[in-house]
mmCIF file of C-alpha atoms and ligand atoms in Angstrom:
data_model
loop_
_atom_site.group_PDB
_atom_site.id
_atom_site.type_symbol
_atom_site.label_atom_id
_atom_site.label_comp_id
_atom_site.label_asym_id
_atom_site.label_seq_id
_atom_site.Cartn_x
_atom_site.Cartn_y
_atom_site.Cartn_z
ATOM 1 C CA MET U 45 8.812 -29.695 13.193
ATOM 2 C CA ASN U 46 11.642 -32.399 13.278
ATOM 3 C CA LEU U 47 14.527 -31.309 11.022
ATOM 4 C CA SER U 48 16.574 -32.847 9.151
ATOM 5 C CA TYR U 49 20.852 -32.481 8.650
ATOM 6 C CA TRP U 50 19.596 -31.609 5.187
ATOM 7 C CA GLU U 51 16.921 -29.357 5.313
ATOM 8 C CA TYR U 52 18.370 -27.358 8.283
ATOM 9 C CA LYS U 53 22.264 -26.761 6.782
ATOM 10 C CA THR U 54 20.174 -26.088 3.624
ATOM 11 C CA TRP U 55 17.674 -24.172 4.682
ATOM 12 C CA LEU U 56 18.345 -22.735 8.088
ATOM 13 C CA SER U 57 21.837 -22.662 8.997
ATOM 14 C CA ASN U 58 24.655 -19.402 8.061
ATOM 15 C CA ILE U 59 21.466 -17.103 7.756
ATOM 16 C CA ASP U 60 22.609 -13.382 7.584
ATOM 17 C CA PHE U 61 19.808 -11.418 7.155
ATOM 18 C CA THR U 62 16.225 -12.500 8.300
ATOM 19 C CA ILE U 63 13.193 -10.738 7.273
ATOM 20 C CA VAL U 64 9.895 -11.202 8.427
ATOM 21 C CA GLY U 65 7.306 -10.165 5.706
ATOM 22 C CA SER U 66 6.684 -10.819 2.196
ATOM 23 C CA GLY U 67 4.986 -8.084 1.176
ATOM 24 C CA ILE U 68 6.284 -5.187 -1.199
ATOM 25 C CA VAL U 69 8.312 -3.763 1.898
ATOM 26 C CA GLY U 70 9.570 -7.465 2.506
ATOM 27 C CA LEU U 71 10.662 -8.260 -1.253
ATOM 28 C CA ASN U 72 12.091 -4.795 -1.829
ATOM 29 C CA CYS U 73 14.538 -5.013 1.677
ATOM 30 C CA ALA U 74 15.748 -8.735 0.499
ATOM 31 C CA TYR U 75 16.248 -7.290 -2.441
ATOM 32 C CA TYR U 76 18.348 -4.244 -2.387
ATOM 33 C CA LEU U 77 19.957 -6.290 0.124
ATOM 34 C CA SER U 78 20.575 -9.173 -1.933
ATOM 35 C CA ARG U 79 22.469 -5.943 -4.421
ATOM 36 C CA LYS U 80 24.868 -4.954 -1.362
ATOM 37 C CA TYR U 81 25.431 -8.188 0.136
ATOM 38 C CA PRO U 82 25.695 -10.172 -2.716
ATOM 39 C CA LYS U 83 27.695 -13.193 -0.871
ATOM 40 C CA ALA U 84 24.673 -12.932 1.999
ATOM 41 C CA LYS U 85 22.313 -15.720 3.183
ATOM 42 C CA ILE U 86 19.185 -13.985 3.279
ATOM 43 C CA LEU U 87 15.566 -15.443 4.462
ATOM 44 C CA ILE U 88 12.073 -14.477 4.378
ATOM 45 C CA LEU U 89 9.725 -15.875 6.444
ATOM 46 C CA GLU U 90 6.135 -15.167 5.900
ATOM 47 C CA LYS U 91 2.801 -16.204 7.661
ATOM 48 C CA GLY U 92 0.950 -17.082 5.239
ATOM 49 C CA ILE U 93 0.578 -19.077 1.518
ATOM 50 C CA LEU U 94 0.579 -15.852 -0.408
ATOM 51 C CA PRO U 95 1.926 -12.585 1.064
ATOM 52 C CA GLN U 96 -0.918 -12.309 3.668
ATOM 53 C CA GLY U 97 -1.093 -8.548 4.554
ATOM 54 C CA ALA U 98 -1.822 -5.117 2.088
ATOM 55 C CA SER U 99 0.362 -5.782 -0.615
ATOM 56 C CA THR U 100 -1.576 -8.321 -3.046
ATOM 57 C CA LYS U 101 -4.959 -7.294 -1.300
ATOM 58 C CA ASN U 102 -4.830 -3.543 -2.555
ATOM 59 C CA ALA U 103 -6.506 -1.254 -5.463
ATOM 60 C CA GLY U 104 -3.235 -1.111 -7.213
ATOM 61 C CA PHE U 105 -3.295 3.523 -7.253
ATOM 62 C CA ALA U 106 -0.040 4.961 -8.278
ATOM 63 C CA CYS U 107 -1.131 7.991 -6.160
ATOM 64 C CA PHE U 108 0.816 10.916 -4.443
ATOM 65 C CA GLY U 109 -2.162 12.699 -2.158
ATOM 66 C CA SER U 110 -5.710 13.917 -3.704
ATOM 67 C CA ILE U 111 -5.993 17.774 -3.315
ATOM 68 C CA SER U 112 -8.447 17.856 0.164
ATOM 69 C CA GLU U 113 -5.335 15.602 1.525
ATOM 70 C CA ILE U 114 -2.770 17.858 0.634
ATOM 71 C CA VAL U 115 -5.027 20.606 1.779
ATOM 72 C CA SER U 116 -5.629 18.860 5.097
ATOM 73 C CA ASP U 117 -2.242 18.781 5.667
ATOM 74 C CA LEU U 118 -1.369 21.993 5.086
ATOM 75 C CA LYS U 119 -3.172 23.025 8.760
ATOM 76 C CA THR U 120 -1.385 20.998 10.591
ATOM 77 C CA ASP U 121 2.367 20.624 9.255
ATOM 78 C CA SER U 122 4.598 22.927 7.211
ATOM 79 C CA GLN U 123 4.735 23.401 3.265
ATOM 80 C CA GLU U 124 8.106 21.811 3.704
ATOM 81 C CA ASP U 125 6.918 18.642 5.396
ATOM 82 C CA VAL U 126 4.082 18.455 3.112
ATOM 83 C CA GLN U 127 5.966 18.719 0.024
ATOM 84 C CA GLN U 128 8.279 16.594 1.197
ATOM 85 C CA LEU U 129 6.308 13.494 1.605
ATOM 86 C CA VAL U 130 4.736 14.639 -1.527
ATOM 87 C CA ARG U 131 8.141 14.222 -3.347
ATOM 88 C CA SER U 132 8.896 10.587 -1.351
ATOM 89 C CA ARG U 133 5.560 8.980 -2.633
ATOM 90 C CA TRP U 134 6.582 10.116 -6.452
ATOM 91 C CA GLU U 135 10.373 8.972 -5.414
ATOM 92 C CA GLY U 136 8.969 6.200 -4.175
ATOM 93 C CA ILE U 137 7.303 5.017 -7.345
ATOM 94 C CA GLN U 138 9.995 6.064 -9.717
ATOM 95 C CA LEU U 139 12.607 3.780 -8.006
ATOM 96 C CA LEU U 140 9.327 0.649 -8.074
ATOM 97 C CA ARG U 141 9.091 1.320 -11.514
ATOM 98 C CA ALA U 142 12.947 1.074 -12.251
ATOM 99 C CA THR U 143 12.807 -1.990 -10.444
ATOM 100 C CA LEU U 144 10.664 -3.318 -12.094
ATOM 101 C CA GLY U 145 9.368 -1.803 -15.204
ATOM 102 C CA ASP U 146 6.538 -0.346 -16.086
ATOM 103 C CA THR U 147 5.063 -3.826 -18.461
ATOM 104 C CA LYS U 148 5.791 -5.994 -15.600
ATOM 105 C CA MET U 149 3.236 -4.526 -13.596
ATOM 106 C CA ASP U 150 1.103 -3.432 -15.885
ATOM 107 C CA PHE U 151 1.827 0.924 -15.239
ATOM 108 C CA GLN U 152 -0.832 2.688 -16.657
ATOM 109 C CA GLN U 153 -0.915 6.652 -15.938
ATOM 110 C CA HIS U 154 -4.596 7.961 -16.897
ATOM 111 C CA GLY U 155 -4.952 10.075 -14.093
ATOM 112 C CA GLY U 156 -6.338 10.349 -11.074
ATOM 113 C CA HIS U 157 -9.771 12.373 -9.743
ATOM 114 C CA GLU U 158 -10.976 13.665 -6.702
ATOM 115 C CA LEU U 159 -14.748 13.857 -6.711
ATOM 116 C CA PHE U 160 -16.931 15.923 -3.486
ATOM 117 C CA LEU U 161 -20.340 14.837 -3.171
ATOM 118 C CA LYS U 162 -23.191 17.050 -3.155
ATOM 119 C CA GLU U 163 -22.931 18.121 0.504
ATOM 120 C CA GLN U 164 -19.318 18.784 0.509
ATOM 121 C CA THR U 165 -19.279 22.061 -1.497
ATOM 122 C CA GLU U 166 -17.611 23.675 1.041
ATOM 123 C CA LEU U 167 -14.794 21.408 0.994
ATOM 124 C CA PHE U 168 -14.466 21.439 -2.606
ATOM 125 C CA ASN U 169 -14.210 25.165 -2.880
ATOM 126 C CA ASP U 170 -11.813 25.274 -0.519
ATOM 127 C CA CYS U 171 -9.830 22.659 -2.406
ATOM 128 C CA ALA U 172 -10.298 24.371 -6.041
ATOM 129 C CA GLU U 173 -8.803 28.033 -3.560
ATOM 130 C CA SER U 174 -5.587 26.544 -2.790
ATOM 131 C CA LEU U 175 -4.554 25.161 -6.376
ATOM 132 C CA SER U 176 -2.111 27.089 -7.528
ATOM 133 C CA GLU U 177 -0.744 27.872 -4.116
ATOM 134 C CA ILE U 178 -0.806 23.707 -4.408
ATOM 135 C CA ASN U 179 0.275 24.106 -7.816
ATOM 136 C CA ASN U 180 2.994 26.103 -6.397
ATOM 137 C CA LEU U 181 4.498 24.251 -3.935
ATOM 138 C CA LEU U 182 4.178 21.182 -5.158
ATOM 139 C CA ARG U 183 6.059 22.103 -9.177
ATOM 140 C CA PRO U 184 9.630 21.362 -7.427
ATOM 141 C CA VAL U 185 8.122 17.718 -7.085
ATOM 142 C CA TYR U 186 6.583 16.867 -10.448
ATOM 143 C CA GLY U 187 8.400 19.338 -12.596
ATOM 144 C CA GLU U 188 4.914 21.328 -14.041
ATOM 145 C CA ASP U 189 1.192 21.931 -12.172
ATOM 146 C CA ALA U 190 -0.568 18.720 -10.965
ATOM 147 C CA TYR U 191 -3.638 19.541 -10.236
ATOM 148 C CA TYR U 192 -6.422 21.053 -12.607
ATOM 149 C CA LEU U 193 -9.988 21.013 -12.394
ATOM 150 C CA HIS U 194 -11.722 19.003 -14.851
ATOM 151 C CA PRO U 195 -16.035 18.356 -16.152
ATOM 152 C CA ASN U 196 -17.655 15.083 -14.682
ATOM 153 C CA LEU U 197 -16.964 13.296 -18.076
ATOM 154 C CA PHE U 198 -17.514 10.248 -16.794
ATOM 155 C CA ASN U 199 -21.166 10.754 -15.348
ATOM 156 C CA PHE U 200 -21.294 10.335 -11.663
ATOM 157 C CA ASN U 201 -24.370 11.521 -10.199
ATOM 158 C CA LYS U 202 -24.633 13.121 -6.283
ATOM 159 C CA ILE U 203 -21.600 14.572 -7.251
ATOM 160 C CA ASN U 204 -19.905 18.392 -7.995
ATOM 161 C CA ASN U 205 -20.321 18.727 -11.452
ATOM 162 C CA GLN U 206 -16.342 19.085 -11.212
ATOM 163 C CA TYR U 207 -13.672 16.593 -10.277
ATOM 164 C CA ILE U 208 -9.555 17.628 -9.214
ATOM 165 C CA SER U 209 -7.748 15.823 -10.977
ATOM 166 C CA SER U 210 -4.135 15.162 -10.891
ATOM 167 C CA ARG U 211 -2.526 14.612 -14.006
ATOM 168 C CA PHE U 212 0.675 12.397 -12.710
ATOM 169 C CA GLU U 213 -1.350 9.778 -10.800
ATOM 170 C CA GLY U 214 -1.328 6.319 -12.117
ATOM 171 C CA GLN U 215 -2.922 2.933 -11.734
ATOM 172 C CA ILE U 216 -0.650 -0.769 -11.121
ATOM 173 C CA ASN U 217 -1.470 -4.214 -11.249
ATOM 174 C CA THR U 218 -0.897 -5.306 -7.818
ATOM 175 C CA GLY U 219 -0.950 -9.253 -8.615
ATOM 176 C CA ALA U 220 1.517 -8.673 -11.463
ATOM 177 C CA MET U 221 3.467 -6.149 -9.438
ATOM 178 C CA MET U 222 4.149 -8.581 -6.335
ATOM 179 C CA ASN U 223 4.232 -11.474 -8.358
ATOM 180 C CA SER U 224 7.082 -10.164 -10.469
ATOM 181 C CA LEU U 225 8.879 -8.814 -7.060
ATOM 182 C CA LEU U 226 9.038 -12.024 -5.922
ATOM 183 C CA SER U 227 10.447 -14.083 -9.038
ATOM 184 C CA LEU U 228 12.843 -10.838 -8.581
ATOM 185 C CA VAL U 229 13.673 -11.846 -5.200
ATOM 186 C CA VAL U 230 14.047 -15.171 -5.806
ATOM 187 C CA ASN U 231 15.480 -14.743 -8.927
ATOM 188 C CA ALA U 232 18.084 -12.901 -7.060
ATOM 189 C CA GLY U 233 18.702 -15.963 -4.504
ATOM 190 C CA VAL U 234 16.747 -15.106 -1.529
ATOM 191 C CA GLN U 235 15.222 -17.977 -0.331
ATOM 192 C CA ILE U 236 11.118 -17.664 0.750
ATOM 193 C CA LEU U 237 9.784 -19.532 3.542
ATOM 194 C CA ASN U 238 5.754 -19.549 3.532
ATOM 195 C CA SER U 239 3.262 -20.700 5.863
ATOM 196 C CA ILE U 240 6.312 -19.469 8.528
ATOM 197 C CA THR U 241 4.214 -17.300 10.891
ATOM 198 C CA VAL U 242 7.007 -15.601 13.550
ATOM 199 C CA THR U 243 6.278 -15.892 17.240
ATOM 200 C CA SER U 244 8.894 -14.388 18.712
ATOM 201 C CA PHE U 245 12.936 -13.175 19.282
ATOM 202 C CA ASP U 246 15.836 -13.189 21.448
ATOM 203 C CA GLU U 247 18.852 -11.203 21.034
ATOM 204 C CA ASN U 248 22.241 -12.909 21.301
ATOM 205 C CA HIS U 249 25.543 -11.622 21.520
ATOM 206 C CA GLY U 250 26.385 -11.042 17.841
ATOM 207 C CA GLY U 251 22.449 -12.238 16.515
ATOM 208 C CA VAL U 252 19.437 -12.731 16.901
ATOM 209 C CA LYS U 253 17.555 -16.199 17.977
ATOM 210 C CA VAL U 254 14.197 -15.762 15.943
ATOM 211 C CA TYR U 255 11.180 -18.320 17.725
ATOM 212 C CA THR U 256 8.873 -19.274 14.678
ATOM 213 C CA ASN U 257 5.166 -21.844 14.865
ATOM 214 C CA GLN U 258 7.799 -24.617 13.151
ATOM 215 C CA PHE U 259 11.194 -24.103 14.261
ATOM 216 C CA GLU U 260 13.711 -21.784 15.518
ATOM 217 C CA LEU U 261 17.466 -20.187 13.786
ATOM 218 C CA ASP U 262 19.556 -18.014 14.715
ATOM 219 C CA THR U 263 20.642 -15.409 12.052
ATOM 220 C CA ARG U 264 22.819 -11.782 12.027
ATOM 221 C CA LYS U 265 20.141 -9.373 11.633
ATOM 222 C CA LEU U 266 16.189 -9.528 12.189
ATOM 223 C CA ILE U 267 14.306 -7.108 9.872
ATOM 224 C CA ILE U 268 10.662 -6.712 10.835
ATOM 225 C CA ALA U 269 8.226 -5.420 8.243
ATOM 226 C CA THR U 270 4.839 -7.120 9.078
ATOM 227 C CA ASN U 271 3.278 -3.500 8.173
ATOM 228 C CA GLY U 272 -0.450 -3.838 10.472
ATOM 229 C CA PHE U 273 0.806 -6.953 12.841
ATOM 230 C CA ALA U 274 3.927 -5.359 13.825
ATOM 231 C CA ALA U 275 1.970 -5.029 17.223
ATOM 232 C CA GLN U 276 2.919 -8.379 17.572
ATOM 233 C CA LEU U 277 5.942 -8.221 17.331
ATOM 234 C CA LEU U 278 6.893 -4.919 18.424
ATOM 235 C CA ASP U 279 6.857 -2.250 20.892
ATOM 236 C CA GLU U 280 5.934 0.359 18.412
ATOM 237 C CA GLU U 281 2.714 2.520 17.270
ATOM 238 C CA VAL U 282 1.351 0.617 14.947
ATOM 239 C CA LYS U 283 -2.431 -0.597 15.091
ATOM 240 C CA PRO U 284 -3.874 -2.695 12.360
ATOM 241 C CA ALA U 285 -6.822 -1.013 9.916
ATOM 242 C CA ARG U 286 -8.696 -3.598 7.578
ATOM 243 C CA ALA U 287 -9.935 -2.252 4.323
ATOM 244 C CA GLN U 288 -12.817 -3.978 2.314
ATOM 245 C CA VAL U 289 -12.952 -4.185 -1.290
ATOM 246 C CA LEU U 290 -14.571 -5.377 -4.002
ATOM 247 C CA ILE U 291 -15.058 -5.395 -7.767
ATOM 248 C CA THR U 292 -17.970 -5.606 -10.274
ATOM 249 C CA LYS U 293 -18.253 -8.477 -13.102
ATOM 250 C CA PRO U 294 -16.981 -7.190 -16.734
ATOM 251 C CA ILE U 295 -18.927 -4.333 -17.562
ATOM 252 C CA GLY U 296 -19.515 -4.002 -21.400
ATOM 253 C CA LYS U 297 -17.812 -0.740 -22.543
ATOM 254 C CA LEU U 298 -16.525 0.837 -19.332
ATOM 255 C CA GLU U 299 -15.901 4.189 -20.096
ATOM 256 C CA ILE U 300 -14.289 4.784 -16.555
ATOM 257 C CA LYS U 301 -10.739 5.241 -16.663
ATOM 258 C CA GLY U 302 -8.553 6.202 -13.658
ATOM 259 C CA THR U 303 -7.713 6.381 -10.255
ATOM 260 C CA PHE U 304 -10.906 8.486 -8.175
ATOM 261 C CA HIS U 305 -10.964 9.455 -4.398
ATOM 262 C CA LEU U 306 -14.555 10.018 -3.227
ATOM 263 C CA ASP U 307 -15.550 11.717 -0.144
ATOM 264 C CA GLU U 308 -11.964 12.750 1.460
ATOM 265 C CA GLY U 309 -10.273 9.343 -0.007
ATOM 266 C CA PHE U 310 -12.718 6.673 2.442
ATOM 267 C CA TYR U 311 -13.754 5.966 -0.315
ATOM 268 C CA TYR U 312 -12.213 4.969 -3.697
ATOM 269 C CA PHE U 313 -12.445 3.300 -7.335
ATOM 270 C CA ARG U 314 -10.841 2.276 -9.978
ATOM 271 C CA ASN U 315 -11.186 0.419 -13.559
ATOM 272 C CA ILE U 316 -9.494 -3.270 -13.900
ATOM 273 C CA ASP U 317 -9.718 -5.668 -17.263
ATOM 274 C CA SER U 318 -13.529 -3.541 -18.034
ATOM 275 C CA ARG U 319 -14.006 -3.883 -13.917
ATOM 276 C CA ILE U 320 -14.589 -1.279 -11.361
ATOM 277 C CA LEU U 321 -13.028 -2.095 -8.237
ATOM 278 C CA LEU U 322 -14.402 0.139 -5.292
ATOM 279 C CA GLY U 323 -12.481 0.027 -1.616
ATOM 280 C CA GLY U 324 -12.837 2.200 1.305
ATOM 281 C CA GLY U 325 -15.814 3.192 3.817
ATOM 282 C CA ARG U 326 -13.480 2.182 7.036
ATOM 283 C CA ASN U 327 -15.033 5.505 8.983
ATOM 284 C CA LEU U 328 -18.345 3.935 8.975
ATOM 285 C CA ASP U 329 -16.326 2.251 12.004
ATOM 286 C CA PHE U 330 -13.151 2.940 12.648
ATOM 287 C CA LYS U 331 -13.422 0.709 15.563
ATOM 288 C CA THR U 332 -15.071 -2.859 14.434
ATOM 289 C CA GLU U 333 -11.924 -2.305 11.260
ATOM 290 C CA GLU U 334 -9.361 -1.365 13.901
ATOM 291 C CA THR U 335 -8.443 -5.341 13.697
ATOM 292 C CA SER U 336 -5.529 -7.367 11.702
ATOM 293 C CA GLU U 337 -7.975 -10.061 11.066
ATOM 294 C CA PHE U 338 -9.619 -10.223 7.522
ATOM 295 C CA GLY U 339 -13.672 -10.282 7.079
ATOM 296 C CA GLN U 340 -16.219 -8.394 5.347
ATOM 297 C CA THR U 341 -19.102 -6.231 7.453
ATOM 298 C CA GLU U 342 -22.826 -6.034 6.092
ATOM 299 C CA LEU U 343 -22.210 -2.183 7.057
ATOM 300 C CA ILE U 344 -19.120 -1.483 4.907
ATOM 301 C CA GLN U 345 -20.221 -3.845 2.634
ATOM 302 C CA ASN U 346 -23.869 -2.517 1.934
ATOM 303 C CA ARG U 347 -22.284 0.997 1.609
ATOM 304 C CA LEU U 348 -20.106 0.305 -1.214
ATOM 305 C CA ASP U 349 -22.879 -1.168 -2.914
ATOM 306 C CA SER U 350 -25.041 1.771 -2.583
ATOM 307 C CA MET U 351 -22.141 4.088 -3.674
ATOM 308 C CA LEU U 352 -21.745 1.985 -7.251
ATOM 309 C CA ARG U 353 -25.502 2.481 -7.611
ATOM 310 C CA GLU U 354 -26.123 5.603 -6.702
ATOM 311 C CA VAL U 355 -22.276 7.743 -7.303
ATOM 312 C CA ILE U 356 -20.373 5.991 -9.645
ATOM 313 C CA LEU U 357 -22.197 3.299 -11.936
ATOM 314 C CA PRO U 358 -25.886 4.951 -11.639
ATOM 315 C CA HIS U 359 -27.082 4.359 -15.684
ATOM 316 C CA THR U 360 -25.428 0.993 -15.627
ATOM 317 C CA ASP U 361 -26.454 -2.648 -14.501
ATOM 318 C CA PHE U 362 -23.075 -4.687 -12.727
ATOM 319 C CA GLU U 363 -22.984 -7.566 -10.966
ATOM 320 C CA ILE U 364 -20.126 -7.654 -7.967
ATOM 321 C CA GLU U 365 -18.071 -10.585 -8.350
ATOM 322 C CA HIS U 366 -15.515 -10.788 -5.624
ATOM 323 C CA ARG U 367 -15.412 -8.975 -2.358
ATOM 324 C CA TRP U 368 -12.190 -9.657 0.157
ATOM 325 C CA SER U 369 -9.846 -7.180 2.388
ATOM 326 C CA GLY U 370 -6.406 -6.346 3.799
ATOM 327 C CA ILE U 371 -4.820 -5.095 6.608
ATOM 328 C CA MET U 372 -2.808 -1.769 6.597
ATOM 329 C CA GLY U 373 -0.819 -0.504 9.733
ATOM 330 C CA VAL U 374 -1.964 3.383 10.433
ATOM 331 C CA GLY U 375 -0.799 5.901 13.184
ATOM 332 C CA GLN U 376 -1.646 9.188 14.357
ATOM 333 C CA THR U 377 0.898 9.789 11.262
ATOM 334 C CA LYS U 378 1.347 9.405 7.848
ATOM 335 C CA ARG U 379 5.131 8.618 8.346
ATOM 336 C CA PRO U 380 6.556 5.210 8.231
ATOM 337 C CA ILE U 381 8.142 3.666 10.933
ATOM 338 C CA VAL U 382 11.569 3.186 9.346
ATOM 339 C CA LYS U 383 14.650 2.644 12.081
ATOM 340 C CA GLN U 384 17.008 0.549 13.688
ATOM 341 C CA LEU U 385 15.537 -0.908 17.133
ATOM 342 C CA SER U 386 18.810 -2.226 18.188
ATOM 343 C CA GLU U 387 22.739 -3.265 16.887
ATOM 344 C CA ASN U 388 21.218 -5.900 14.958
ATOM 345 C CA LEU U 389 17.256 -5.165 14.315
ATOM 346 C CA ILE U 390 15.491 -2.966 12.105
ATOM 347 C CA CYS U 391 11.828 -2.120 11.077
ATOM 348 C CA GLY U 392 10.144 -0.745 8.669
ATOM 349 C CA VAL U 393 6.761 -0.599 9.323
ATOM 350 C CA ARG U 394 3.269 1.691 9.466
ATOM 351 C CA LEU U 395 3.259 1.761 5.582
ATOM 352 C CA GLY U 396 -0.110 4.054 5.272
ATOM 353 C CA GLY U 397 -2.808 3.689 2.036
ATOM 354 C CA MET U 398 0.491 4.830 0.065
ATOM 355 C CA GLY U 399 2.013 1.674 0.722
ATOM 356 C CA ILE U 400 2.425 1.154 -3.472
ATOM 357 C CA ALA U 401 4.101 4.690 -3.438
ATOM 358 C CA ILE U 402 6.469 4.471 -0.770
ATOM 359 C CA GLY U 403 7.055 0.615 0.109
ATOM 360 C CA SER U 404 10.154 0.055 -2.250
ATOM 361 C CA LEU U 405 11.488 3.266 -0.842
ATOM 362 C CA VAL U 406 11.307 2.224 2.644
ATOM 363 C CA GLY U 407 12.652 -1.701 1.636
ATOM 364 C CA LYS U 408 15.733 0.192 0.163
ATOM 365 C CA GLU U 409 16.114 2.117 3.298
ATOM 366 C CA LEU U 410 16.139 -1.110 5.391
ATOM 367 C CA ALA U 411 18.924 -2.024 2.901
ATOM 368 C CA ASP U 412 20.413 1.101 3.643
ATOM 369 C CA LEU U 413 20.711 0.772 7.903
ATOM 370 C CA SER U 414 21.941 -2.974 7.282
HETATM 371 C C1 FAD R 536 -7.629 -2.801 1.156
HETATM 372 C C2 FAD R 536 -6.551 -1.913 0.656
HETATM 373 C C3 FAD R 536 -6.375 -0.734 -0.455
HETATM 374 C C4 FAD R 536 -4.880 -0.317 -1.047
HETATM 375 N N1 FAD R 536 -4.904 0.466 -1.532
HETATM 376 C C5 FAD R 536 -3.409 0.923 -1.737
HETATM 377 C C6 FAD R 536 -3.270 2.013 -2.852
HETATM 378 O O1 FAD R 536 -4.348 1.956 -4.089
HETATM 379 N N2 FAD R 536 -2.061 2.802 -3.383
HETATM 380 C C7 FAD R 536 -1.397 2.482 -2.396
HETATM 381 O O2 FAD R 536 -0.145 2.567 -2.415
HETATM 382 N N3 FAD R 536 -1.881 1.298 -0.666
HETATM 383 C C8 FAD R 536 -2.516 0.729 -0.904
HETATM 384 N N4 FAD R 536 -2.391 0.038 0.107
HETATM 385 C C9 FAD R 536 -1.747 0.337 1.132
HETATM 386 C C10 FAD R 536 -0.683 -0.588 0.694
HETATM 387 O O3 FAD R 536 -1.309 -1.986 0.418
HETATM 388 C C11 FAD R 536 0.333 -0.847 2.000
HETATM 389 O O4 FAD R 536 0.574 0.007 2.774
HETATM 390 C C12 FAD R 536 1.374 -1.957 1.034
HETATM 391 O O5 FAD R 536 1.136 -3.141 0.742
HETATM 392 C C13 FAD R 536 2.169 -2.330 3.032
HETATM 393 O O6 FAD R 536 3.725 -3.109 2.163
HETATM 394 P P1 FAD R 536 3.929 -3.941 3.947
HETATM 395 O O7 FAD R 536 5.398 -5.091 3.120
HETATM 396 O O8 FAD R 536 4.565 -2.897 5.166
HETATM 397 O O9 FAD R 536 2.736 -5.089 4.239
HETATM 398 P P2 FAD R 536 2.025 -6.613 4.029
HETATM 399 O O10 FAD R 536 1.996 -5.891 2.573
HETATM 400 O O11 FAD R 536 1.139 -6.093 4.881
HETATM 401 O O12 FAD R 536 3.111 -7.583 4.443
HETATM 402 C C14 FAD R 536 3.348 -7.858 5.574
HETATM 403 C C15 FAD R 536 3.398 -8.743 5.407
HETATM 404 O O13 FAD R 536 4.371 -9.630 6.600
HETATM 405 C C16 FAD R 536 3.642 -10.547 7.289
HETATM 406 N N5 FAD R 536 3.399 -10.930 8.294
HETATM 407 C C17 FAD R 536 2.563 -10.307 9.532
HETATM 408 N N6 FAD R 536 3.104 -11.420 11.230
HETATM 409 C C18 FAD R 536 4.045 -11.878 10.572
HETATM 410 C C19 FAD R 536 4.900 -13.018 12.042
HETATM 411 N N7 FAD R 536 4.631 -12.870 12.872
HETATM 412 N N8 FAD R 536 5.437 -13.592 10.764
HETATM 413 C C20 FAD R 536 5.202 -13.848 9.282
HETATM 414 N N9 FAD R 536 4.829 -13.731 8.301
HETATM 415 C C21 FAD R 536 4.024 -11.897 9.148
HETATM 416 C C22 FAD R 536 1.365 -10.394 6.483
HETATM 417 O O14 FAD R 536 1.074 -11.967 5.723
HETATM 418 C C23 FAD R 536 2.248 -9.718 5.306
HETATM 419 O O15 FAD R 536 2.166 -10.558 4.354
HETATM 420 C C24 FAD R 536 -4.145 -0.815 0.897
HETATM 421 C C25 FAD R 536 -4.283 -1.351 1.437
HETATM 422 C C26 FAD R 536 -5.551 -2.176 1.326
HETATM 423 C C27 FAD R 536 -5.840 -3.442 2.743
#
């Protein structure tokens, strides 16, 4: 790209911090950097015309761990580690709420419910037996008992007649949350350039040279917040994981309210605008879904359709309005990678399926490291 003097001088010179990726992590990082260094020039480079990974594609659950996840984690991790993981998610949501305010992201705390398929009686029994142990473990986080048994009030089909519910789980409007974050950051003086793909970078004395599909620039520090795409720029253990979603047309008198986890979290659904949003099914074909290409597959979409028809809305007519996918970043552990890679290079990636809960904290940690 042949840039003018003005373009170069205004947008691409004397940059203190360049952040790659305008997802929830990159935007929070920019916001906290602008507070820490009010005079700094902060630039975000984003390859999509909108954020184009997971943050504008997700299901909008403000969740902290369903009971089967916690039971499973306790088999491999210490009680302290499990408590700390849940605490980080809980505190992360409180930070996001404090940053944006509940109204701006339509935060609603209707509670969350884990449903167990009829054939998962053993898993249900294990979880039900662990209820008081887990409530005791997590009382220091929530301040009171979080999990309880809940009758099948929403008349789901083919499931155990009790859910195990969490009173603290909430939901947000993902689009509103991201739009508010973008405004916050732009109002703080951060420049965001869209449709710019960072292709590589070179560290040099006192800074980093950044190469993109359009231009090159020099920056004092480079912060990589590209989550599921991280392996394209960094040698870190992050794999892409595609997640497919659908949403129904509005359903008259939809009684279902809350966030729902099914089949050990491999499926998730919620109410939004009198519709059901449903995602999941990656476990049907992990290999194909280990991709950073957006798209839908017949296998998974058919399974989502039958889940809706047979389990979630067995007595209601519905039509699907829209289907999409997003790309998550996953790895061997659930913990994100937040670290200084060299003097002027930092990364915050691998947010897994919990980026709404921990995205703000990770962004803030990146700013603290800078
Ligand atoms: C379908 C789906 C449902 C989900 N549901 C939930 C949920 O209910 N609750 C929850 O907590 N989490 C959920 N998640 C996970 C959550 O959305 C993510 O953990 C979170 O959004 C990650 O944020 P991020 O900023 O790290 O990454 P992203 O939002 O992926 O942002 C990374 C950005 O980097 C950009 N980028 C990548 N490479 C480059 C490059 N080379 N140059 C320039 N830009 C680049 C991408 O375009 C992208 O915008 C879900 C994810 C998906 C996909």
